[in-house]
Amino acid sequence: MDARTQAGKILESVKSSGIHYRDSLPMIASENIISPLVAAAINSDLHGRYAEGLPGKRYYQGCDDFDTIESIGIESAKRVFNCNFTNIQSTSGTVSNMASLKALAKPGDTITAVSTADGGHISHARMGAVGVRGLNLVTYPWDIDRMEPDIDASMKIIRETSPNLALFGQSVFLFPTPLKELSDAAHEVGAKVMYDGAHVLGLIAGGQFQDPLREGADVMTGSSHKTFPGPQGGFVLSDSSDEKFHRKLNNSIFPGTCSSYHLHHVAGKSVALAEFEEFGAQYAKDIVNNAQALAAALAAEGFDVLAEDRGYTASHQVLTRHGDIDSGAGRKAAQILEDSGIITNMNMLPGDTKAMQPSGLRLGVPELTRVGMGTDEMTDVARFFARALIKNQETSEIKSDVKSFKSNFQNVKYCFESGPAYPNLE
Ligand SMILES: Cc1ncc(COP(=O)(O)O)c(C=O)c1O
């Protein structure tokens, strides 16, 4: 393939991917779509610019307009997340974590966190940011029934190991962390407390999950593109009023972990924050209602939905088991669903030990909610699941029905100017 053909092939695949998502039910819990105004901010000249430093204190010329943008975004983020300090420059949730680990711990320190097998993120693990920072990792005992750290056993671990930093939060995140008790134990032994809200940040800001900065977290990190429905990027947040600590957190982003910090995404994030101030509380409420409705509808169709005793979920996620532990049934189910027009991901569930052969699926509803689906549509979605995975109907038929169902949900909601959810595909 010559270079020109190669570029053409890439653009063709970009369009084809957009069409695939437009015609499907995208249910990856970490994904979302952006509003037209956010898209306008991203697709701008800012894309190619630099602004090292903070508003009013730049290394480069040319930043006056960007100073306005970032200053508005910082103040908006303080209102949205109800806190004294926000850094909106981070280019991802992982970068936010790396930066916070730099600010809160030093190489050789001990950190406690949720293990990846129990739903912790790779950045909380030795293979990720925790390892890069050279920290000793101790993981919390896990309460399988409640799908959260075992409170008593985790408090014991914290008291015995005396970590320098106690990290909470997960990628598989059904219920709020019992943070008050655990952060009290951590503070008792002199540890700092960090809460990774990457997945649930929009629910937290919308008042629907928990309030980590009031429950003991010294720092909260997160992605700006999951339940918080902005462009890809991250946040570092704290309610501390200590300006020295603020400087430390800012320095851990720049120069600590970013140089160019994707100015167009900071502008997009700032627009998304403004939209969240207006629509976020309703969006968060609708997400949780939809997740609970989907879980109940899947259970009614005969699926094994986890955490029935706790009402299945208090977040945007639902977990389903599709076969024996380590059987790879989750992988198989995810493939059948994609053939049927439903995009999900396989996921390890309690008991699974093989990441590539898990028994379950993790489902998320942020995107379906954002295109206007409500609890009635969650019943329709569960019916598509049953046709694909229980009744074993022809996947091409289901896919065609999914496409026609999805054609009624093509605009982004919860934003100032509703517009195409999957633009530029004509
Ligand atoms: C708990 C948690 N932290 C951090 C991240 C990383 O976020 P990002 O993909 O923005 O780097 C994720 C990603 O899904 C996550 O689940």
Short mmCIF file of C-alpha atoms and ligand atoms in Angstrom, two decimals:
data_model
loop_
_atom_site.label_atom_id
_atom_site.label_comp_id
_atom_site.label_asym_id
_atom_site.label_seq_id
_atom_site.Cartn_x
_atom_site.Cartn_y
_atom_site.Cartn_z
CA MET A 1 0.00 0.00 0.00
CA ASP A 2 1.49 3.39 -0.92
CA ALA A 3 1.49 6.14 1.68
CA ARG A 4 -1.47 8.03 0.14
CA THR A 5 -3.56 4.87 -0.02
CA GLN A 6 -2.54 4.12 3.54
CA ALA A 7 -3.85 7.52 4.73
CA GLY A 8 -7.06 6.98 2.75
CA LYS A 9 -7.52 3.55 4.32
CA ILE A 10 -7.13 5.06 7.80
CA LEU A 11 -9.78 7.72 7.15
CA GLU A 12 -12.10 5.10 5.66
CA SER A 13 -11.71 3.01 8.85
CA VAL A 14 -12.32 6.07 11.04
CA LYS A 15 -15.64 6.57 9.27
CA SER A 16 -16.49 2.90 9.39
CA SER A 17 -15.85 2.83 13.15
CA GLY A 18 -18.23 5.79 13.59
CA ILE A 19 -20.91 4.01 11.58
CA HIS A 20 -20.40 0.83 13.63
CA TYR A 21 -21.03 2.74 16.88
CA ARG A 22 -23.88 4.78 15.40
CA ASP A 23 -25.76 1.64 14.41
CA SER A 24 -24.96 -0.32 17.59
CA LEU A 25 -25.74 -0.19 21.29
CA PRO A 26 -22.39 1.02 22.74
CA MET A 27 -22.29 -0.31 26.31
CA ILE A 28 -18.63 -0.07 27.33
CA ALA A 29 -18.89 1.43 30.83
CA SER A 30 -15.85 3.71 30.38
CA GLU A 31 -17.03 5.28 27.14
CA ASN A 32 -19.23 8.22 26.20
CA ILE A 33 -19.85 10.69 23.40
CA ILE A 34 -19.31 14.45 23.31
CA SER A 35 -21.72 17.30 22.67
CA PRO A 36 -21.56 19.49 19.54
CA LEU A 37 -20.16 22.45 21.51
CA VAL A 38 -17.45 20.29 23.06
CA ALA A 39 -16.66 18.96 19.57
CA ALA A 40 -16.36 22.55 18.29
CA ALA A 41 -13.88 23.41 21.05
CA ILE A 42 -11.80 20.32 20.34
CA ASN A 43 -11.74 20.71 16.58
CA SER A 44 -10.00 24.08 16.83
CA ASP A 45 -6.65 25.77 16.37
CA LEU A 46 -5.89 25.11 20.04
CA HIS A 47 -5.11 21.57 19.00
CA GLY A 48 -1.61 22.58 17.96
CA ARG A 49 -0.74 25.01 20.75
CA TYR A 50 1.31 24.99 23.93
CA ALA A 51 0.65 26.77 27.25
CA GLU A 52 3.02 25.37 29.84
CA GLY A 53 2.25 26.77 33.30
CA LEU A 54 -0.97 28.14 34.77
CA PRO A 55 -3.26 31.00 33.68
CA GLY A 56 -1.33 34.26 33.91
CA LYS A 57 1.97 32.42 34.47
CA ARG A 58 2.94 30.99 31.11
CA TYR A 59 6.26 30.04 29.61
CA TYR A 60 5.02 30.81 26.07
CA GLN A 61 3.53 33.91 24.44
CA GLY A 62 0.13 33.72 22.75
CA CYS A 63 -1.83 32.34 25.68
CA ASP A 64 -4.18 35.22 26.63
CA ASP A 65 -7.31 33.60 25.16
CA PHE A 66 -6.33 30.23 26.54
CA ASP A 67 -5.86 31.83 29.97
CA THR A 68 -9.51 32.91 29.78
CA ILE A 69 -10.57 29.38 28.83
CA GLU A 70 -8.58 27.60 31.52
CA SER A 71 -9.55 30.10 34.24
CA ILE A 72 -13.26 29.65 33.47
CA GLY A 73 -12.77 25.87 33.42
CA ILE A 74 -10.96 25.82 36.79
CA GLU A 75 -13.67 27.87 38.50
CA SER A 76 -16.41 25.78 36.89
CA ALA A 77 -14.70 22.55 38.03
CA LYS A 78 -14.58 23.89 41.60
CA ARG A 79 -18.36 24.35 41.50
CA VAL A 80 -19.08 21.05 39.74
CA PHE A 81 -16.94 19.00 42.11
CA ASN A 82 -17.57 21.25 45.12
CA CYS A 83 -13.93 21.70 46.06
CA ASN A 84 -11.19 24.25 46.67
CA PHE A 85 -8.64 22.98 44.18
CA THR A 86 -8.90 21.66 40.64
CA ASN A 87 -6.32 20.98 37.98
CA ILE A 88 -8.00 20.43 34.61
CA GLN A 89 -4.86 19.94 32.53
CA SER A 90 -4.30 16.21 32.89
CA THR A 91 -4.50 14.31 29.61
CA SER A 92 -6.12 11.19 31.12
CA GLY A 93 -7.24 9.42 34.26
CA THR A 94 -3.99 7.48 34.28
CA VAL A 95 -1.93 10.69 34.06
CA SER A 96 -4.03 12.13 36.93
CA ASN A 97 -3.15 9.04 38.96
CA MET A 98 0.53 9.14 38.05
CA ALA A 99 0.68 12.83 38.99
CA SER A 100 -1.14 12.29 42.29
CA LEU A 101 1.09 9.33 43.18
CA LYS A 102 4.04 11.65 42.57
CA ALA A 103 2.55 14.31 44.87
CA LEU A 104 1.43 11.94 47.62
CA ALA A 105 4.13 9.26 47.80
CA LYS A 106 7.80 8.68 47.08
CA PRO A 107 9.62 5.63 45.71
CA GLY A 108 9.79 2.84 48.30
CA ASP A 109 6.61 3.98 50.08
CA THR A 110 3.76 1.56 50.72
CA ILE A 111 0.37 1.97 49.09
CA THR A 112 -2.85 0.05 49.73
CA ALA A 113 -5.29 -0.39 46.84
CA VAL A 114 -7.95 -2.67 45.36
CA SER A 115 -6.39 -5.51 43.34
CA THR A 116 -7.03 -5.63 39.60
CA ALA A 117 -8.71 -9.04 40.06
CA ASP A 118 -11.27 -7.34 42.31
CA GLY A 119 -11.80 -4.44 39.91
CA GLY A 120 -8.89 -2.10 40.64
CA HIS A 121 -7.42 -0.29 37.63
CA ILE A 122 -4.07 -1.22 36.07
CA SER A 123 -2.70 2.17 37.19
CA HIS A 124 -3.21 0.92 40.79
CA ALA A 125 -1.04 -2.10 40.08
CA ARG A 126 2.63 -2.98 39.86
CA MET A 127 2.34 -3.27 36.07
CA GLY A 128 1.03 0.33 35.97
CA ALA A 129 1.54 3.72 37.64
CA VAL A 130 2.02 2.25 41.14
CA GLY A 131 4.95 0.19 39.81
CA VAL A 132 6.31 3.12 37.75
CA ARG A 133 6.39 5.21 40.94
CA GLY A 134 8.26 2.37 42.71
CA LEU A 135 5.65 1.81 45.44
CA ASN A 136 5.12 -1.35 47.49
CA LEU A 137 1.58 -2.53 46.87
CA VAL A 138 -0.65 -4.16 49.48
CA THR A 139 -4.17 -5.00 48.33
CA TYR A 140 -7.38 -4.90 50.38
CA PRO A 141 -9.28 -8.07 51.24
CA TRP A 142 -12.45 -8.05 49.12
CA ASP A 143 -16.04 -8.66 50.20
CA ILE A 144 -17.44 -10.66 47.27
CA ASP A 145 -21.08 -10.38 48.38
CA ARG A 146 -20.99 -6.64 48.87
CA MET A 147 -18.56 -6.03 45.95
CA GLU A 148 -16.44 -3.61 47.98
CA PRO A 149 -13.33 -3.75 50.19
CA ASP A 150 -14.05 -5.85 53.30
CA ILE A 151 -14.26 -3.04 55.84
CA ASP A 152 -12.95 -4.76 58.98
CA ALA A 153 -10.24 -6.75 57.21
CA SER A 154 -9.13 -3.69 55.21
CA MET A 155 -8.96 -1.52 58.31
CA LYS A 156 -6.82 -4.23 59.89
CA ILE A 157 -4.50 -4.30 56.86
CA ILE A 158 -4.19 -0.51 56.95
CA ARG A 159 -3.36 -0.53 60.67
CA GLU A 160 -0.87 -3.39 60.30
CA THR A 161 0.95 -2.18 57.19
CA SER A 162 0.82 1.56 57.98
CA PRO A 163 0.82 2.65 54.32
CA ASN A 164 1.94 6.12 53.26
CA LEU A 165 -1.00 6.27 50.88
CA ALA A 166 -4.38 4.52 50.86
CA LEU A 167 -5.90 4.43 47.37
CA PHE A 168 -9.57 3.61 46.76
CA GLY A 169 -11.81 3.31 43.71
CA GLN A 170 -12.16 0.75 40.93
CA SER A 171 -12.85 0.13 37.27
CA VAL A 172 -15.50 -2.40 38.21
CA PHE A 173 -17.53 -0.16 40.47
CA LEU A 174 -21.08 -1.12 41.44
CA PHE A 175 -21.36 0.43 44.91
CA PRO A 176 -19.83 3.36 46.82
CA THR A 177 -16.67 2.57 48.77
CA PRO A 178 -17.14 2.61 52.58
CA LEU A 179 -14.73 5.49 52.50
CA LYS A 180 -15.38 7.22 55.81
CA GLU A 181 -14.38 4.22 57.92
CA LEU A 182 -11.42 3.31 55.72
CA SER A 183 -10.03 6.82 55.41
CA ASP A 184 -10.33 7.31 59.17
CA ALA A 185 -8.15 4.21 59.62
CA ALA A 186 -5.69 5.50 57.01
CA HIS A 187 -5.44 8.96 58.55
CA GLU A 188 -4.99 7.35 61.97
CA VAL A 189 -1.71 5.79 60.75
CA GLY A 190 -0.64 9.00 59.01
CA ALA A 191 -1.48 7.93 55.45
CA LYS A 192 -2.85 10.25 52.80
CA VAL A 193 -6.07 9.13 51.11
CA MET A 194 -6.60 9.15 47.35
CA TYR A 195 -9.88 8.22 45.64
CA ASP A 196 -9.85 7.30 41.96
CA GLY A 197 -13.26 8.35 40.67
CA ALA A 198 -12.43 7.83 36.98
CA HIS A 199 -15.59 5.86 36.30
CA VAL A 200 -18.01 7.49 38.68
CA LEU A 201 -16.95 11.14 38.52
CA GLY A 202 -20.14 12.30 36.78
CA LEU A 203 -22.28 10.41 39.27
CA ILE A 204 -20.37 11.98 42.17
CA ALA A 205 -20.65 15.48 40.70
CA GLY A 206 -24.33 14.85 40.00
CA GLY A 207 -24.91 13.88 43.66
CA GLN A 208 -25.78 10.24 42.87
CA PHE A 209 -22.95 8.11 44.25
CA GLN A 210 -20.81 9.21 47.17
CA ASP A 211 -18.95 12.36 48.17
CA PRO A 212 -15.30 11.29 48.53
CA LEU A 213 -13.89 14.73 49.31
CA ARG A 214 -16.25 14.97 52.30
CA GLU A 215 -15.70 11.32 53.29
CA GLY A 216 -11.96 11.59 53.83
CA ALA A 217 -10.22 11.68 50.43
CA ASP A 218 -7.34 14.17 50.39
CA VAL A 219 -7.24 13.94 46.60
CA MET A 220 -9.74 12.70 44.04
CA THR A 221 -8.68 11.87 40.49
CA GLY A 222 -10.74 10.95 37.47
CA SER A 223 -11.25 10.80 33.75
CA SER A 224 -13.21 13.52 31.97
CA HIS A 225 -14.87 11.19 29.45
CA LYS A 226 -16.75 8.45 31.28
CA THR A 227 -19.80 9.27 33.43
CA PHE A 228 -18.45 12.82 33.29
CA PRO A 229 -19.33 13.31 29.62
CA GLY A 230 -16.49 15.43 28.26
CA PRO A 231 -13.56 14.88 25.91
CA GLN A 232 -10.82 12.43 26.79
CA GLY A 233 -8.69 13.77 29.63
CA GLY A 234 -8.49 13.90 33.40
CA PHE A 235 -8.94 15.91 36.57
CA VAL A 236 -7.04 16.24 39.85
CA LEU A 237 -9.28 17.55 42.66
CA SER A 238 -8.87 18.36 46.32
CA ASP A 239 -10.79 20.19 49.00
CA SER A 240 -7.62 21.13 50.89
CA SER A 241 -7.18 24.85 51.48
CA ASP A 242 -3.39 24.48 51.82
CA GLU A 243 -1.86 26.47 48.96
CA LYS A 244 1.45 24.68 49.29
CA PHE A 245 -0.37 21.40 48.68
CA HIS A 246 -2.14 22.98 45.65
CA ARG A 247 1.25 23.95 44.23
CA LYS A 248 2.50 20.41 44.75
CA LEU A 249 -0.48 18.97 42.88
CA ASN A 250 -0.16 21.49 40.05
CA ASN A 251 3.58 20.78 39.76
CA SER A 252 2.91 17.06 39.60
CA ILE A 253 0.90 17.67 36.40
CA PHE A 254 3.25 20.29 34.90
CA PRO A 255 6.20 19.77 34.83
CA GLY A 256 5.67 16.39 36.55
CA THR A 257 3.72 14.38 34.01
CA CYS A 258 2.66 16.69 31.13
CA SER A 259 4.31 19.29 28.93
CA SER A 260 1.81 19.82 26.14
CA TYR A 261 -1.42 19.10 27.91
CA HIS A 262 -3.76 19.07 24.90
CA LEU A 263 -5.19 22.58 25.04
CA HIS A 264 -8.09 21.75 22.73
CA HIS A 265 -9.22 19.09 25.22
CA VAL A 266 -8.92 21.56 28.13
CA ALA A 267 -11.22 23.87 26.16
CA GLY A 268 -13.57 20.94 25.48
CA LYS A 269 -13.48 19.96 29.15
CA SER A 270 -14.32 23.53 30.14
CA VAL A 271 -17.38 23.53 27.84
CA ALA A 272 -18.38 20.10 29.20
CA LEU A 273 -18.09 21.50 32.74
CA ALA A 274 -20.42 24.39 31.83
CA GLU A 275 -22.90 21.92 30.35
CA PHE A 276 -22.60 19.73 33.43
CA GLU A 277 -23.48 22.71 35.67
CA GLU A 278 -26.79 22.92 33.79
CA PHE A 279 -27.61 19.27 33.00
CA GLY A 280 -25.31 17.08 35.11
CA ALA A 281 -27.56 16.36 38.07
CA GLN A 282 -30.35 15.06 35.80
CA TYR A 283 -27.92 13.09 33.65
CA ALA A 284 -26.38 11.36 36.69
CA LYS A 285 -29.83 10.48 38.05
CA ASP A 286 -30.96 9.08 34.71
CA ILE A 287 -27.79 6.98 34.37
CA VAL A 288 -28.28 5.27 37.73
CA ASN A 289 -32.00 4.71 37.08
CA ASN A 290 -31.18 3.18 33.71
CA ALA A 291 -28.46 0.90 35.13
CA GLN A 292 -30.86 -0.37 37.79
CA ALA A 293 -33.62 -0.85 35.22
CA LEU A 294 -31.27 -2.71 32.88
CA ALA A 295 -30.08 -5.01 35.69
CA ALA A 296 -33.65 -5.84 36.70
CA ALA A 297 -34.72 -6.41 33.08
CA LEU A 298 -31.73 -8.71 32.41
CA ALA A 299 -32.50 -10.70 35.56
CA ALA A 300 -36.14 -10.98 34.47
CA GLU A 301 -34.93 -12.37 31.11
CA GLY A 302 -33.05 -15.08 33.03
CA PHE A 303 -29.51 -13.69 33.17
CA ASP A 304 -27.26 -14.14 36.20
CA VAL A 305 -26.85 -10.51 37.30
CA LEU A 306 -24.42 -9.96 40.15
CA ALA A 307 -25.23 -8.37 43.52
CA GLU A 308 -28.97 -9.07 43.49
CA ASP A 309 -29.09 -8.69 47.29
CA ARG A 310 -27.85 -5.11 47.04
CA GLY A 311 -30.22 -4.17 44.21
CA TYR A 312 -27.64 -5.07 41.52
CA THR A 313 -26.01 -1.64 41.19
CA ALA A 314 -25.80 1.91 42.51
CA SER A 315 -23.67 3.15 39.60
CA HIS A 316 -23.65 3.17 35.78
CA GLN A 317 -22.46 -0.45 35.62
CA VAL A 318 -24.09 -3.88 35.61
CA LEU A 319 -22.21 -7.19 35.87
CA THR A 320 -23.47 -10.45 34.36
CA ARG A 321 -22.05 -13.96 34.59
CA HIS A 322 -22.38 -16.20 31.54
CA GLY A 323 -20.80 -19.50 32.56
CA ASP A 324 -18.32 -21.19 34.88
CA ILE A 325 -15.39 -19.39 36.45
CA ASP A 326 -12.41 -19.09 34.06
CA SER A 327 -14.52 -20.66 31.27
CA GLY A 328 -14.14 -17.75 28.86
CA ALA A 329 -17.95 -17.51 28.70
CA GLY A 330 -17.70 -13.73 29.01
CA ARG A 331 -15.42 -13.52 25.98
CA LYS A 332 -17.80 -15.68 23.94
CA ALA A 333 -20.84 -13.66 25.03
CA ALA A 334 -19.11 -10.36 24.13
CA GLN A 335 -18.41 -11.66 20.61
CA ILE A 336 -21.98 -12.88 20.05
CA LEU A 337 -23.26 -9.53 21.29
CA GLU A 338 -21.01 -7.57 18.96
CA ASP A 339 -22.19 -9.74 16.06
CA SER A 340 -25.69 -8.72 17.18
CA GLY A 341 -24.87 -4.99 17.26
CA ILE A 342 -24.20 -4.63 21.00
CA ILE A 343 -20.72 -3.48 22.08
CA THR A 344 -19.61 -4.62 25.55
CA ASN A 345 -16.47 -5.96 27.22
CA MET A 346 -15.67 -9.26 28.86
CA ASN A 347 -14.71 -8.88 32.50
CA MET A 348 -13.28 -10.92 35.34
CA LEU A 349 -15.85 -11.56 38.07
CA PRO A 350 -15.27 -12.82 41.64
CA GLY A 351 -13.53 -16.21 41.39
CA ASP A 352 -12.10 -15.67 37.89
CA THR A 353 -8.33 -15.90 37.69
CA LYS A 354 -7.72 -15.64 33.94
CA ALA A 355 -8.05 -12.11 32.55
CA MET A 356 -8.47 -13.37 28.99
CA GLN A 357 -10.93 -16.17 29.86
CA PRO A 358 -13.33 -14.50 32.28
CA SER A 359 -16.86 -15.64 32.96
CA GLY A 360 -18.54 -12.25 32.87
CA LEU A 361 -19.43 -9.03 31.17
CA ARG A 362 -19.31 -5.46 32.44
CA LEU A 363 -22.09 -3.35 30.97
CA GLY A 364 -22.45 0.42 31.12
CA VAL A 365 -25.31 2.77 30.27
CA PRO A 366 -23.74 6.29 30.09
CA GLU A 367 -23.88 6.47 26.29
CA LEU A 368 -27.34 4.94 25.89
CA THR A 369 -28.60 7.44 28.47
CA ARG A 370 -26.88 10.32 26.71
CA VAL A 371 -28.67 9.60 23.43
CA GLY A 372 -32.01 9.73 25.21
CA MET A 373 -32.82 6.15 26.26
CA GLY A 374 -34.80 5.77 29.48
CA THR A 375 -35.91 2.90 31.66
CA ASP A 376 -38.45 1.59 29.07
CA GLU A 377 -35.67 1.26 26.51
CA MET A 378 -33.58 -0.71 29.05
CA THR A 379 -36.24 -3.42 28.81
CA ASP A 380 -35.86 -3.40 25.01
CA VAL A 381 -32.08 -3.64 25.38
CA ALA A 382 -32.39 -6.62 27.77
CA ARG A 383 -34.65 -8.30 25.21
CA PHE A 384 -31.92 -7.97 22.55
CA PHE A 385 -29.48 -9.58 25.01
CA ALA A 386 -31.88 -12.47 25.55
CA ARG A 387 -32.40 -12.99 21.82
CA ALA A 388 -28.62 -13.14 21.32
CA LEU A 389 -27.50 -15.12 24.37
CA ILE A 390 -30.49 -17.13 25.63
CA LYS A 391 -32.68 -17.75 22.58
CA ASN A 392 -29.63 -18.01 20.31
CA GLN A 393 -31.36 -16.24 17.44
CA GLU A 394 -29.55 -15.39 14.22
CA THR A 395 -27.14 -12.54 15.08
CA SER A 396 -27.59 -10.82 11.69
CA GLU A 397 -31.33 -10.51 12.32
CA ILE A 398 -30.79 -9.08 15.80
CA LYS A 399 -28.18 -6.68 14.42
CA SER A 400 -30.62 -5.36 11.86
CA ASP A 401 -33.30 -4.88 14.56
CA VAL A 402 -30.77 -3.15 16.84
CA LYS A 403 -29.87 -0.78 14.00
CA SER A 404 -33.48 0.16 13.43
CA PHE A 405 -34.07 0.58 17.23
CA LYS A 406 -30.95 2.75 17.55
CA SER A 407 -31.99 4.95 14.61
CA ASN A 408 -34.43 6.62 17.03
CA PHE A 409 -31.57 7.65 19.33
CA GLN A 410 -29.13 9.66 17.25
CA ASN A 411 -28.83 12.99 19.07
CA VAL A 412 -26.74 13.96 22.11
CA LYS A 413 -28.86 15.14 25.07
CA TYR A 414 -27.96 16.92 28.34
CA CYS A 415 -26.14 19.71 26.50
CA PHE A 416 -26.79 23.28 25.31
CA GLU A 417 -27.22 22.47 21.61
CA SER A 418 -28.42 18.97 20.86
CA GLY A 419 -26.89 17.62 17.66
CA PRO A 420 -25.71 14.42 16.00
CA ALA A 421 -24.23 11.94 18.45
CA TYR A 422 -22.16 10.34 15.68
CA PRO A 423 -21.26 13.25 13.34
CA ASN A 424 -19.44 13.44 10.01
CA LEU A 425 -20.50 10.03 8.71
CA GLU A 426 -22.38 11.06 5.55
C1 LIG B 1 -10.49 3.33 38.03
C2 LIG B 1 -9.81 3.84 36.81
N1 LIG B 1 -8.80 4.70 36.95
C3 LIG B 1 -8.15 5.21 35.89
C4 LIG B 1 -8.52 4.86 34.62
C5 LIG B 1 -7.73 5.38 33.49
O1 LIG B 1 -8.38 6.37 32.84
P1 LIG B 1 -7.87 6.86 31.41
O2 LIG B 1 -8.34 5.84 30.46
O3 LIG B 1 -8.54 8.20 31.29
O4 LIG B 1 -6.39 6.95 31.48
C6 LIG B 1 -9.57 3.97 34.41
C7 LIG B 1 -9.96 3.62 33.04
O5 LIG B 1 -10.94 3.04 32.74
C8 LIG B 1 -10.23 3.45 35.54
O6 LIG B 1 -11.21 2.57 35.40
#
